[in-house]
Structures are given as C-alpha cells and as structure tokens.
N, CA, C and O atoms as a MOPAC input file, in Angstrom:
PM7 MOZYME 1SCF
protein

 N     -3.53600 1   -14.52400 1   -23.51400 1
 C     -4.66600 1   -14.19700 1   -22.66000 1
 C     -5.46800 1   -15.44900 1   -22.30000 1
 O     -5.96600 1   -15.57700 1   -21.18200 1
 N     -5.58700 1   -16.38500 1   -23.27500 1
 C     -6.33900 1   -17.60400 1   -22.99600 1
 C     -5.65100 1   -18.45200 1   -21.93800 1
 O     -6.32400 1   -19.09400 1   -21.13100 1
 N     -4.29800 1   -18.46600 1   -21.92600 1
 C     -3.56900 1   -19.22200 1   -20.90700 1
 C     -3.82800 1   -18.65200 1   -19.52200 1
 O     -4.01800 1   -19.39800 1   -18.56100 1
 N     -3.83500 1   -17.33800 1   -19.42200 1
 C     -4.09600 1   -16.70200 1   -18.12400 1
 C     -5.49900 1   -17.03500 1   -17.64800 1
 O     -5.69700 1   -17.32000 1   -16.46700 1
 N     -6.45900 1   -17.00400 1   -18.52800 1
 C     -7.83200 1   -17.34700 1   -18.16500 1
 C     -7.93100 1   -18.80600 1   -17.75700 1
 O     -8.60800 1   -19.13300 1   -16.78200 1
 N     -7.26600 1   -19.68300 1   -18.48900 1
 C     -7.27500 1   -21.10800 1   -18.15000 1
 C     -6.62100 1   -21.33400 1   -16.79400 1
 O     -7.11600 1   -22.12400 1   -15.99000 1
 N     -5.52300 1   -20.65300 1   -16.53600 1
 C     -4.84400 1   -20.78900 1   -15.24000 1
 C     -5.72400 1   -20.29400 1   -14.10700 1
 O     -5.73800 1   -20.89000 1   -13.03000 1
 N     -6.45300 1   -19.22300 1   -14.33200 1
 C     -7.33100 1   -18.68300 1   -13.29200 1
 C     -8.48100 1   -19.64100 1   -12.97600 1
 O     -9.00900 1   -19.62500 1   -11.86400 1
 N     -8.86500 1   -20.45700 1   -13.92400 1
 C     -9.94700 1   -21.42000 1   -13.70400 1
 C     -9.43200 1   -22.76600 1   -13.17900 1
 O    -10.21900 1   -23.60900 1   -12.74800 1
 N     -8.13900 1   -22.95900 1   -13.21800 1
 C     -7.54700 1   -24.24200 1   -12.85000 1
 C     -7.56400 1   -24.46200 1   -11.33600 1
 O     -7.02300 1   -23.65500 1   -10.58000 1
 N     -8.17500 1   -25.53500 1   -10.90900 1
 C     -8.18200 1   -25.89400 1    -9.49100 1
 C     -6.77400 1   -26.17500 1    -8.99400 1
 O     -6.43500 1   -25.83000 1    -7.86200 1
 N     -5.94700 1   -26.80000 1    -9.83400 1
 C     -4.57900 1   -27.11900 1    -9.43500 1
 C     -3.77300 1   -25.84300 1    -9.15200 1
 O     -2.99700 1   -25.79600 1    -8.19800 1
 N     -3.95600 1   -24.83000 1    -9.96900 1
 C     -3.25600 1   -23.55900 1    -9.74400 1
 C     -3.74100 1   -22.91800 1    -8.44900 1
 O     -2.92700 1   -22.45000 1    -7.65200 1
 N     -5.03200 1   -22.89000 1    -8.22900 1
 C     -5.58800 1   -22.33300 1    -6.99100 1
 C     -5.02300 1   -23.07700 1    -5.77900 1
 O     -4.65600 1   -22.45800 1    -4.78000 1
 N     -4.95700 1   -24.39500 1    -5.87400 1
 C     -4.47100 1   -25.21600 1    -4.76300 1
 C     -2.97800 1   -24.98700 1    -4.50600 1
 O     -2.55800 1   -24.88300 1    -3.35300 1
 N     -2.19000 1   -24.90900 1    -5.55800 1
 C     -0.74700 1   -24.70000 1    -5.39800 1
 C     -0.44900 1   -23.34200 1    -4.76800 1
 O      0.39900 1   -23.23600 1    -3.88300 1
 N     -1.13500 1   -22.32300 1    -5.21800 1
 C     -0.94700 1   -20.98700 1    -4.63700 1
 C     -1.34400 1   -20.98700 1    -3.17000 1
 O     -0.65300 1   -20.39800 1    -2.33900 1
 N     -2.44700 1   -21.64100 1    -2.84700 1
 C     -2.89300 1   -21.72500 1    -1.45100 1
 C     -1.87300 1   -22.46700 1    -0.59400 1
 O     -1.55000 1   -22.02400 1     0.50800 1
 N     -1.36200 1   -23.59600 1    -1.09300 1
 C     -0.38800 1   -24.37800 1    -0.32900 1
 C      0.85500 1   -23.55100 1    -0.03900 1
 O      1.28500 1   -23.45900 1     1.11100 1
 N      1.43000 1   -22.95400 1    -1.06200 1
 C      2.67700 1   -22.20400 1    -0.88800 1
 C      2.48800 1   -20.94100 1    -0.05200 1
 O      3.27300 1   -20.66300 1     0.85500 1
 N      1.46200 1   -20.19600 1    -0.36000 1
 C      1.24700 1   -18.93600 1     0.36200 1
 C      0.88100 1   -19.13100 1     1.82100 1
 O      1.48400 1   -18.52400 1     2.70600 1
 N     -0.09000 1   -19.96100 1     2.06700 1
 C     -0.55900 1   -20.12400 1     3.44300 1
 C      0.34600 1   -21.04100 1     4.26500 1
 O      0.46500 1   -20.86900 1     5.47800 1
 N      0.98600 1   -22.02100 1     3.60800 1
 C      1.97300 1   -22.83700 1     4.31000 1
 C      3.15800 1   -21.99100 1     4.74300 1
 O      3.65900 1   -22.13200 1     5.85900 1
 N      3.60200 1   -21.11800 1     3.85900 1
 C      4.69100 1   -20.19400 1     4.19900 1
 C      4.30700 1   -19.26900 1     5.33800 1
 O      5.10700 1   -19.00700 1     6.23600 1
 N      3.08500 1   -18.77900 1     5.29600 1
 C      2.61400 1   -17.92100 1     6.38800 1
 C      2.64400 1   -18.67700 1     7.72300 1
 O      3.07500 1   -18.12300 1     8.73500 1
 N      2.20000 1   -19.90700 1     7.73300 1
 C      2.15400 1   -20.68500 1     8.97500 1
 C      3.55600 1   -20.90800 1     9.53700 1
 O      3.74900 1   -20.86100 1    10.75100 1
 N      4.53200 1   -21.15000 1     8.66700 1
 C      5.91700 1   -21.28600 1     9.13500 1
 C      6.34500 1   -19.98800 1     9.80300 1
 O      6.91500 1   -20.00900 1    10.89400 1
 N      6.07700 1   -18.87300 1     9.16200 1
 C      6.43000 1   -17.56300 1     9.73600 1
 C      5.69900 1   -17.31200 1    11.05400 1
 O      6.31000 1   -16.86200 1    12.02300 1
 N      4.40900 1   -17.59600 1    11.09900 1
 C      3.60600 1   -17.33000 1    12.29900 1
 C      4.07200 1   -18.13800 1    13.49600 1
 O      3.83500 1   -17.74400 1    14.63800 1
 N      4.72700 1   -19.25600 1    13.25500 1
 C      5.19700 1   -20.13000 1    14.33100 1
 C      6.71800 1   -20.13500 1    14.46300 1
 O      7.27600 1   -20.99400 1    15.14700 1
 N      7.38700 1   -19.19600 1    13.82500 1
 C      8.85500 1   -19.19500 1    13.77400 1
 C      9.52900 1   -18.96000 1    15.12500 1
 O     10.71800 1   -19.24400 1    15.26400 1
 N      8.81600 1   -18.45700 1    16.10800 1
 C      9.40900 1   -18.25700 1    17.43500 1
 C      9.53400 1   -19.56400 1    18.21200 1
 O     10.16500 1   -19.59600 1    19.26900 1
 N      8.95700 1   -20.61100 1    17.71300 1
 C      8.97700 1   -21.91200 1    18.38300 1
 C     10.06300 1   -22.78800 1    17.76500 1
 O     10.42500 1   -22.59900 1    16.60300 1
 N     10.58800 1   -23.75000 1    18.53800 1
 C     11.67000 1   -24.59600 1    18.01800 1
 C     11.19400 1   -25.50100 1    16.87500 1
 O     10.03400 1   -25.90800 1    16.81300 1
 N     12.11900 1   -25.78900 1    15.99400 1
 C     11.84500 1   -26.72700 1    14.91300 1
 C     11.58300 1   -28.09700 1    15.52400 1
 O     12.20900 1   -28.43000 1    16.53100 1
 N     10.71600 1   -28.88200 1    14.98100 1
 C     10.07300 1   -28.76800 1    13.67800 1
 C      8.67700 1   -28.15500 1    13.75100 1
 O      7.94600 1   -28.21500 1    12.76200 1
 N      8.27500 1   -27.56800 1    14.88200 1
 C      6.92200 1   -27.01400 1    15.03200 1
 C      6.52500 1   -26.08400 1    13.88700 1
 O      5.44100 1   -26.25000 1    13.32900 1
 N      7.37100 1   -25.09800 1    13.51000 1
 C      6.98300 1   -24.22400 1    12.38700 1
 C      6.78100 1   -24.98600 1    11.07300 1
 O      5.86600 1   -24.67800 1    10.31000 1
 N      7.62800 1   -25.97000 1    10.81500 1
 C      7.49100 1   -26.73900 1     9.57400 1
 C      6.22900 1   -27.59700 1     9.58600 1
 O      5.53700 1   -27.71100 1     8.57500 1
 N      5.93700 1   -28.19400 1    10.73100 1
 C      4.71000 1   -28.99500 1    10.83200 1
 C      3.49400 1   -28.10100 1    10.61200 1
 O      2.57200 1   -28.45800 1     9.87900 1
 N      3.50200 1   -26.93800 1    11.25500 1
 C      2.38200 1   -25.99500 1    11.06600 1
 C      2.27000 1   -25.58800 1     9.59900 1
 O      1.16300 1   -25.45100 1     9.07700 1
 N      3.41000 1   -25.39300 1     8.93200 1
 C      3.40000 1   -25.00900 1     7.52200 1
 C      2.83400 1   -26.09000 1     6.62400 1
 O      2.04100 1   -25.80500 1     5.72700 1
 N      3.23500 1   -27.32100 1     6.86000 1
 C      2.72500 1   -28.43300 1     6.05000 1
 C      1.22900 1   -28.63500 1     6.30700 1
 O      0.45100 1   -28.84500 1     5.37700 1
 N      0.83800 1   -28.56900 1     7.59400 1
 C     -0.58600 1   -28.72100 1     7.93300 1
 C     -1.39200 1   -27.60900 1     7.27200 1
 O     -2.40400 1   -27.87100 1     6.62300 1
 N     -0.93800 1   -26.35600 1     7.44000 1
 C     -1.68400 1   -25.23100 1     6.87200 1
 C     -1.68600 1   -25.27200 1     5.35700 1
 O     -2.72300 1   -25.03300 1     4.73800 1
 N     -0.54600 1   -25.56900 1     4.74700 1
 C     -0.48400 1   -25.63900 1     3.28900 1
 C     -1.43400 1   -26.68700 1     2.73200 1
 O     -2.15700 1   -26.43900 1     1.76800 1
 N     -1.42200 1   -27.85800 1     3.35000 1
 C     -2.30400 1   -28.94000 1     2.90400 1
 C     -3.77000 1   -28.56500 1     3.10700 1
 O     -4.60100 1   -28.75400 1     2.21900 1
 N     -4.07100 1   -28.03100 1     4.29000 1
 C     -5.45600 1   -27.61300 1     4.55400 1
 C     -5.89600 1   -26.53000 1     3.57300 1
 O     -7.00400 1   -26.58300 1     3.03900 1
 N     -5.03800 1   -25.56200 1     3.34100 1
 C     -5.39900 1   -24.46800 1     2.42900 1
 C     -5.64900 1   -24.99100 1     1.01700 1
 O     -6.59800 1   -24.56500 1     0.35900 1
 N     -4.81500 1   -25.90000 1     0.55300 1
 C     -5.01000 1   -26.46400 1    -0.78800 1
 C     -6.33400 1   -27.21900 1    -0.87100 1
 O     -7.10300 1   -27.03300 1    -1.81300 1
 N     -6.59400 1   -28.07200 1     0.12300 1
 C     -7.83200 1   -28.86100 1     0.10400 1
 C     -9.06600 1   -27.99500 1     0.31700 1
 O    -10.08700 1   -28.18300 1    -0.34500 1
 N     -8.96700 1   -27.04800 1     1.24100 1
 C    -10.09700 1   -26.14000 1     1.48200 1
 C    -10.37100 1   -25.31700 1     0.23600 1
 O    -11.52900 1   -25.09100 1    -0.11400 1
 N     -9.31700 1   -24.86400 1    -0.43900 1
 C     -9.49300 1   -24.08100 1    -1.66700 1
 C    -10.22700 1   -24.89800 1    -2.72100 1
 O    -11.15000 1   -24.40000 1    -3.36600 1
 N     -9.82200 1   -26.14100 1    -2.89600 1
 C    -10.49200 1   -26.99900 1    -3.87900 1
 C    -11.96200 1   -27.19400 1    -3.51300 1
 O    -12.84800 1   -27.02000 1    -4.35100 1
 N    -12.20900 1   -27.55300 1    -2.26700 1
 C    -13.58400 1   -27.77800 1    -1.82500 1
 C    -14.40700 1   -26.49700 1    -1.91200 1
 O    -15.51800 1   -26.50800 1    -2.44200 1
 N    -13.86700 1   -25.39100 1    -1.39400 1
 C    -14.63700 1   -24.14600 1    -1.36700 1
 C    -14.89000 1   -23.60400 1    -2.76200 1
 O    -15.97000 1   -23.08300 1    -3.03800 1
 N    -13.90100 1   -23.72100 1    -3.64700 1
 C    -14.08900 1   -23.25800 1    -5.02200 1
 C    -15.26900 1   -23.99600 1    -5.65900 1
 O    -16.13600 1   -23.38500 1    -6.28400 1
 N    -15.28500 1   -25.30400 1    -5.48900 1
 C    -16.36900 1   -26.09700 1    -6.08100 1
 C    -17.70300 1   -25.83900 1    -5.37700 1
 O    -18.74700 1   -25.79100 1    -6.02800 1
 N    -17.67300 1   -25.67400 1    -4.05500 1
 C    -18.89300 1   -25.39800 1    -3.29700 1
 C    -19.47600 1   -24.04300 1    -3.70500 1
 O    -20.68700 1   -23.91500 1    -3.88300 1
 N    -18.61900 1   -23.03800 1    -3.85200 1
 C    -19.09500 1   -21.71400 1    -4.25800 1
 C    -19.68500 1   -21.78400 1    -5.66100 1
 O    -20.72900 1   -21.19000 1    -5.92900 1
 N    -19.02300 1   -22.50300 1    -6.55100 1
 C    -19.54900 1   -22.64900 1    -7.91300 1
 C    -20.92700 1   -23.29900 1    -7.89300 1
 O    -21.81500 1   -22.87900 1    -8.63400 1
 N    -21.11500 1   -24.30600 1    -7.06600 1
 C    -22.40600 1   -24.99800 1    -6.99900 1
 C    -23.47500 1   -24.12100 1    -6.34400 1
 O    -24.59400 1   -24.02600 1    -6.84900 1
 N    -23.14000 1   -23.48900 1    -5.24000 1
 C    -24.12300 1   -22.67700 1    -4.50900 1
 C    -24.49100 1   -21.40100 1    -5.25600 1
 O    -25.64900 1   -20.98500 1    -5.25900 1
 N    -23.50300 1   -20.79000 1    -5.88200 1
 C    -23.70900 1   -19.49400 1    -6.51700 1
 C    -24.80100 1   -19.53000 1    -7.57200 1
 O    -25.61200 1   -18.60800 1    -7.66200 1
 N    -24.82900 1   -20.58600 1    -8.36900 1
 C    -25.81900 1   -20.66400 1    -9.44900 1
 C    -27.17600 1   -21.16800 1    -8.97200 1
 O    -28.18200 1   -20.99200 1    -9.65800 1
 N    -27.20600 1   -21.79300 1    -7.80300 1
 C    -28.45300 1   -22.38600 1    -7.31700 1
 C    -29.23700 1   -21.47900 1    -6.36700 1
 O    -30.45100 1   -21.63000 1    -6.22500 1
 N    -28.56000 1   -20.55400 1    -5.72600 1
 C    -29.23200 1   -19.71500 1    -4.73200 1
 C    -29.74300 1   -18.42700 1    -5.37100 1
 O    -28.98800 1   -17.71700 1    -6.03500 1
 N    -31.00800 1   -18.13100 1    -5.17300 1
 C    -31.58300 1   -16.95000 1    -5.80500 1
 C    -31.27800 1   -15.66400 1    -5.02600 1
 O    -31.02200 1   -15.68500 1    -3.82200 1
 N    -31.31600 1   -14.56400 1    -5.74900 1
 C    -31.27500 1   -13.24000 1    -5.14800 1
 C    -30.09300 1   -12.97800 1    -4.23900 1
 O    -28.98900 1   -13.47700 1    -4.45700 1
 N    -30.35300 1   -12.18700 1    -3.21900 1
 C    -29.27900 1   -11.75300 1    -2.32700 1
 C    -28.70500 1   -12.89900 1    -1.50000 1
 O    -27.54700 1   -12.83700 1    -1.08600 1
 N    -29.49600 1   -13.94800 1    -1.25100 1
 C    -28.99300 1   -15.09900 1    -0.49000 1
 C    -27.78900 1   -15.70700 1    -1.21500 1
 O    -26.81600 1   -16.10000 1    -0.57300 1
 N    -27.84800 1   -15.78500 1    -2.51600 1
 C    -26.73700 1   -16.30500 1    -3.29800 1
 C    -25.52100 1   -15.40200 1    -3.27600 1
 O    -24.41700 1   -15.83300 1    -3.60900 1
 N    -25.71500 1   -14.16200 1    -2.88900 1
 C    -24.59400 1   -13.22900 1    -2.79000 1
 C    -23.82900 1   -13.32500 1    -1.48500 1
 O    -22.61700 1   -13.11200 1    -1.45400 1
 N    -24.53400 1   -13.64800 1    -0.40200 1
 C    -23.84500 1   -13.66200 1     0.90100 1
 C    -23.65800 1   -15.04800 1     1.51000 1
 O    -22.71100 1   -15.24900 1     2.27000 1
 N    -24.52700 1   -16.00900 1     1.20300 1
 C    -24.43200 1   -17.31000 1     1.86100 1
 C    -23.17400 1   -18.11500 1     1.48100 1
 O    -22.53500 1   -18.66000 1     2.38200 1
 N    -22.79000 1   -18.21800 1     0.21500 1
 C    -21.57700 1   -18.98600 1    -0.09000 1
 C    -20.31900 1   -18.49300 1     0.64600 1
 O    -19.57800 1   -19.31900 1     1.17800 1
 N    -20.05000 1   -17.17500 1     0.69700 1
 C    -18.87800 1   -16.73900 1     1.47100 1
 C    -19.00200 1   -17.00700 1     2.97300 1
 O    -18.00200 1   -17.31200 1     3.62200 1
 N    -20.19400 1   -16.90000 1     3.52900 1
 C    -20.37700 1   -17.18000 1     4.96000 1
 C    -20.13400 1   -18.66100 1     5.24600 1
 O    -19.49200 1   -19.00100 1     6.23900 1
 N    -20.63700 1   -19.53200 1     4.39300 1
 C    -20.40100 1   -20.96700 1     4.55600 1
 C    -18.90500 1   -21.25700 1     4.41900 1
 O    -18.35000 1   -22.03000 1     5.20000 1
 N    -18.25900 1   -20.64800 1     3.44300 1
 C    -16.81900 1   -20.85400 1     3.23800 1
 C    -16.02600 1   -20.44000 1     4.47100 1
 O    -15.14400 1   -21.17400 1     4.91600 1
 N    -16.32900 1   -19.28000 1     5.02100 1
 C    -15.61200 1   -18.80300 1     6.19100 1
 C    -15.85400 1   -19.69900 1     7.40100 1
 O    -14.91900 1   -20.00000 1     8.14300 1
 N    -17.08700 1   -20.12600 1     7.60600 1
 C    -17.43000 1   -20.96200 1     8.75400 1
 C    -16.76200 1   -22.33300 1     8.66400 1
 O    -16.18800 1   -22.81200 1     9.64300 1
 N    -16.83500 1   -22.95500 1     7.50700 1
 C    -16.19100 1   -24.26000 1     7.31500 1
 C    -14.68200 1   -24.12800 1     7.53400 1
 O    -14.07300 1   -24.96600 1     8.19900 1
 N    -14.08900 1   -23.08700 1     6.97900 1
 C    -12.64700 1   -22.87500 1     7.14700 1
 C    -12.27500 1   -22.67900 1     8.60600 1
 O    -11.30100 1   -23.26300 1     9.08200 1
 N    -13.02900 1   -21.87400 1     9.31100 1
 C    -12.74800 1   -21.61500 1    10.72800 1
 C    -12.75900 1   -22.90700 1    11.53500 1
 O    -11.84700 1   -23.16000 1    12.32300 1
 N    -13.77400 1   -23.71100 1    11.34300 1
 C    -13.89700 1   -24.96500 1    12.09300 1
 C    -12.76500 1   -25.93100 1    11.73400 1
 O    -12.13500 1   -26.50200 1    12.62400 1
 N    -12.50700 1   -26.11500 1    10.44700 1
 C    -11.45800 1   -27.04600 1    10.02200 1
 C    -10.07200 1   -26.58900 1    10.46700 1
 O     -9.29600 1   -27.37500 1    11.01100 1
 N     -9.77100 1   -25.32700 1    10.23600 1
 C     -8.44300 1   -24.82300 1    10.58800 1
 C     -8.18300 1   -24.90800 1    12.08700 1
 O     -7.12400 1   -25.36800 1    12.51300 1
 N     -9.13500 1   -24.47100 1    12.87100 1
 C     -8.96100 1   -24.50000 1    14.32400 1
 C     -8.81200 1   -25.93500 1    14.81900 1
 O     -7.89600 1   -26.23700 1    15.58300 1
 N     -9.68400 1   -26.79500 1    14.39800 1
 C     -9.68000 1   -28.18400 1    14.86500 1
 C     -8.40300 1   -28.92000 1    14.47800 1
 O     -7.77100 1   -29.56200 1    15.31700 1
 N     -8.03100 1   -28.82600 1    13.21700 1
 C     -6.89100 1   -29.60600 1    12.74400 1
 C     -5.56000 1   -29.04600 1    13.23600 1
 O     -4.62300 1   -29.81200 1    13.46200 1
 N     -5.45400 1   -27.74100 1    13.40500 1
 C     -4.23200 1   -27.19400 1    13.99700 1
 C     -4.13100 1   -27.57600 1    15.47000 1
 O     -3.03600 1   -27.82500 1    15.97300 1
 N     -5.24400 1   -27.62300 1    16.14800 1
 C     -5.23300 1   -28.05100 1    17.54600 1
 C     -4.77000 1   -29.50800 1    17.63400 1
 O     -3.94600 1   -29.85200 1    18.48300 1
 N     -5.30000 1   -30.35600 1    16.75900 1
 C     -4.89600 1   -31.76300 1    16.73800 1
 C     -3.41700 1   -31.93000 1    16.37500 1
 O     -2.75100 1   -32.83400 1    16.88100 1
 N     -2.91000 1   -31.06500 1    15.50500 1
 C     -1.51300 1   -31.14600 1    15.07300 1
 C     -0.54700 1   -30.54000 1    16.09200 1
 O      0.66900 1   -30.68000 1    15.96300 1
 N     -1.09500 1   -29.86700 1    17.10300 1
 C     -0.23800 1   -29.25700 1    18.11900 1
 C      0.41700 1   -27.97100 1    17.67000 1
 O      1.49800 1   -27.63300 1    18.15000 1
 N     -0.20500 1   -27.25300 1    16.76700 1
 C      0.32700 1   -25.96800 1    16.31200 1
 C      0.36600 1   -25.01000 1    17.49300 1
 O     -0.65300 1   -24.80900 1    18.15400 1
 N      1.53400 1   -24.41100 1    17.77500 1
 C      1.63600 1   -23.54600 1    18.95300 1
 C      0.84700 1   -22.23400 1    18.84800 1
 O      0.24600 1   -21.80300 1    19.83200 1
 N      0.84000 1   -21.61400 1    17.70700 1
 C      0.20700 1   -20.29500 1    17.52100 1
 C     -1.01600 1   -20.42500 1    16.61500 1
 O     -0.99900 1   -19.96200 1    15.47400 1
 N     -2.06000 1   -21.04500 1    17.11700 1
 C     -3.23000 1   -21.31900 1    16.27200 1
 C     -3.87200 1   -20.02700 1    15.76700 1
 O     -4.13700 1   -19.90200 1    14.57100 1
 N     -4.12300 1   -19.07700 1    16.64300 1
 C     -4.80100 1   -17.83400 1    16.22900 1
 C     -3.97800 1   -17.08700 1    15.18100 1
 O     -4.52200 1   -16.64100 1    14.17000 1
 N     -2.67600 1   -16.94900 1    15.41300 1
 C     -1.81400 1   -16.27200 1    14.43300 1
 C     -1.75500 1   -17.05800 1    13.13300 1
 O     -1.74800 1   -16.48100 1    12.04600 1
 N     -1.71200 1   -18.37400 1    13.25300 1
 C     -1.58000 1   -19.22800 1    12.07100 1
 C     -2.81100 1   -19.13800 1    11.17700 1
 O     -2.68300 1   -19.09500 1     9.95400 1
 N     -3.99800 1   -19.11000 1    11.77000 1
 C     -5.20900 1   -19.13700 1    10.93500 1
 C     -5.74400 1   -17.75400 1    10.58400 1
 O     -6.63500 1   -17.64600 1     9.74100 1
 N     -5.22700 1   -16.69000 1    11.20400 1
 C     -5.76200 1   -15.35000 1    10.94100 1
 C     -5.67800 1   -14.97300 1     9.46000 1
 O     -6.66600 1   -14.52800 1     8.87500 1
 N     -4.51800 1   -15.14800 1     8.86400 1
 C     -4.34800 1   -14.77000 1     7.45500 1
 C     -5.11900 1   -15.72000 1     6.53200 1
 O     -5.86500 1   -15.25000 1     5.67300 1
 N     -4.96100 1   -17.04700 1     6.68200 1
 C     -5.73600 1   -17.92300 1     5.78300 1
 C     -7.25000 1   -17.71900 1     5.88600 1
 O     -7.95200 1   -17.78000 1     4.87700 1
 N     -7.74900 1   -17.48100 1     7.08700 1
 C     -9.18900 1   -17.26200 1     7.23500 1
 C     -9.61300 1   -15.95400 1     6.56600 1
 O    -10.66800 1   -15.88700 1     5.93500 1
 N     -8.79500 1   -14.93000 1     6.70600 1
 C     -9.08900 1   -13.65500 1     6.03000 1
 C     -9.05200 1   -13.82300 1     4.51700 1
 O     -9.92300 1   -13.31500 1     3.81200 1
 N     -8.05100 1   -14.53000 1     4.02100 1
 C     -7.93500 1   -14.75800 1     2.58000 1
 C     -9.11600 1   -15.57800 1     2.07700 1
 O     -9.66500 1   -15.29400 1     1.01200 1
 N     -9.51000 1   -16.59500 1     2.84100 1
 C    -10.66800 1   -17.41400 1     2.45400 1
 C    -11.91400 1   -16.55400 1     2.32200 1
 O    -12.67000 1   -16.68900 1     1.36000 1
 N    -12.12500 1   -15.67300 1     3.28800 1
 C    -13.31300 1   -14.83200 1     3.28100 1
 C    -13.31300 1   -13.87700 1     2.08700 1
 O    -14.32500 1   -13.73000 1     1.40200 1
 N    -12.17400 1   -13.23400 1     1.84200 1
 C    -12.08000 1   -12.30500 1     0.71000 1
 C    -12.16900 1   -13.06600 1    -0.61500 1
 O    -12.90800 1   -12.67000 1    -1.51700 1
 N    -11.40800 1   -14.16500 1    -0.72600 1
 C    -11.41200 1   -14.98500 1    -1.94600 1
 C    -12.82600 1   -15.46500 1    -2.26600 1
 O    -13.29400 1   -15.31600 1    -3.39500 1
 N    -13.49700 1   -16.03400 1    -1.28500 1
 C    -14.82500 1   -16.58900 1    -1.54100 1
 C    -15.82300 1   -15.49100 1    -1.89600 1
 O    -16.70800 1   -15.70300 1    -2.72500 1
 N    -15.68800 1   -14.33700 1    -1.28300 1
 C    -16.58800 1   -13.21800 1    -1.59200 1
 C    -16.41100 1   -12.74300 1    -3.02900 1
 O    -17.38500 1   -12.58700 1    -3.76500 1
 N    -15.14700 1   -12.51000 1    -3.42700 1
 C    -14.89300 1   -12.01900 1    -4.78200 1
 C    -15.16600 1   -13.08500 1    -5.84200 1
 O    -15.69000 1   -12.77800 1    -6.91300 1
 N    -14.81200 1   -14.33700 1    -5.54500 1
 C    -15.06500 1   -15.40200 1    -6.50700 1
 C    -16.56300 1   -15.58800 1    -6.71300 1
 O    -17.02200 1   -15.75500 1    -7.84400 1
 N    -17.31700 1   -15.56000 1    -5.63300 1
 C    -18.77200 1   -15.67600 1    -5.72600 1
 C    -19.35800 1   -14.50600 1    -6.51100 1
 O    -20.23400 1   -14.69900 1    -7.35500 1
 N    -18.88500 1   -13.31300 1    -6.24200 1
 C    -19.35600 1   -12.13600 1    -6.96000 1
 C    -19.06100 1   -12.26100 1    -8.45900 1
 O    -19.91300 1   -11.95900 1    -9.29400 1
 N    -17.85700 1   -12.70300 1    -8.78500 1
 C    -17.48500 1   -12.86900 1   -10.19800 1
 C    -18.37000 1   -13.90400 1   -10.87800 1
 O    -18.81200 1   -13.69800 1   -12.00800 1
 N    -18.63000 1   -15.00800 1   -10.20000 1
 C    -19.50600 1   -16.03600 1   -10.78100 1
 C    -20.90800 1   -15.50800 1   -10.99800 1
 O    -21.51200 1   -15.75400 1   -12.04200 1
 N    -21.42900 1   -14.78700 1   -10.02700 1
 C    -22.79100 1   -14.26800 1   -10.13400 1
 C    -22.89300 1   -13.21100 1   -11.23000 1
 O    -23.88600 1   -13.15400 1   -11.95600 1
 N    -21.86400 1   -12.37900 1   -11.34400 1
 C    -21.87400 1   -11.38300 1   -12.42100 1
 C    -21.79800 1   -12.04600 1   -13.78100 1
 O    -22.46500 1   -11.62300 1   -14.72600 1
 N    -20.98100 1   -13.09100 1   -13.88100 1
 C    -20.86600 1   -13.83400 1   -15.13400 1
 C    -22.16200 1   -14.51800 1   -15.49800 1
 O    -22.54600 1   -14.55200 1   -16.66700 1
 N    -22.84800 1   -15.07000 1   -14.49000 1
 C    -24.12000 1   -15.74500 1   -14.73800 1
 C    -25.19500 1   -14.76200 1   -15.14300 1
 O    -26.01600 1   -15.06000 1   -16.01000 1
 N    -25.20200 1   -13.57200 1   -14.51400 1
 C    -26.23100 1   -12.58800 1   -14.87200 1
 C    -25.95200 1   -11.98100 1   -16.23900 1
 O    -26.89000 1   -11.60700 1   -16.94300 1
 N    -24.69300 1   -11.87300 1   -16.63000 1
 C    -24.36100 1   -11.36200 1   -17.96000 1
 C    -24.74600 1   -12.35800 1   -19.03900 1
 O    -25.06800 1   -11.97400 1   -20.16400 1
 N    -24.71100 1   -13.65500 1   -18.69000 1
 C    -25.05800 1   -14.70000 1   -19.66700 1
 C    -26.56800 1   -14.81100 1   -19.89600 1
 O    -27.01300 1   -15.38400 1   -20.89000 1
 N    -27.33900 1   -14.26400 1   -18.97900 1
 C    -28.80300 1   -14.38100 1   -19.10900 1
 C    -29.36000 1   -13.48600 1   -20.14300 1
 O    -30.57200 1   -13.47600 1   -20.36200 1

C-alpha cells in the first residue's frame, strides 16, 4: 500500500502516464494524415503533457494551501485549464499539428478533471489535518 501511495505522489509517474497517454492520443487524433505528422503531434503532445503535468501538479499544490475558502476550490483548476489551453494551442500550431482541436480536446479535458480532483484531494487532506 505504501508503494502505491508513493507512486501516486511521484511527479515522475504522473509525467510518464501523461506522456504515454496523451502522446498516444495525439498520434491517433492525427492518424488520417501522412507520416510523420501523427508521430510529431504525439511527441509534441506527450512532451507538453508531461511538462504541463509537472508544472500544474506543483502549481495546484502551492495554490491549494494558500488560497482561502471557495476561491481555493475553483481557482487552481481554472488556472490549470487556461494555462493548458494556451500552451497546447500555441505549441501545436507552431509544430504544424494538422488536427489541433482533436489533438487537444482529450488532454485539455483530462487536465481539467485531474486538476479539479487533485485540488479537491489536497484541500480535503489539509482540512483533515487541521
């Protein structure tokens, strides 16, 4: 049980899951286009997802404990979603990803759900510790 808890707290595990899951999704979302476009989109998305996950995880941890009341419940996930939307759209456009909307739909949804639940878990843990 302690290993599972340690893995759940590990930034490296969060990043690896994000890279593989969202990079794979990007390859699929762009599979109608000739190679290497799907692979480039996959590497770009996987890398972005890993880095965004690391940054957002740490940002949520910092914001969650510092923001009082209901603001701390909704602001970290909104910031996470907004930052992700801007980064994903911009960098996929720069990389020439053919299906930007399809490519970022799933990662953006996952970011929003992940950040919401992670923030909620942190806040519940902090309130239980008080």
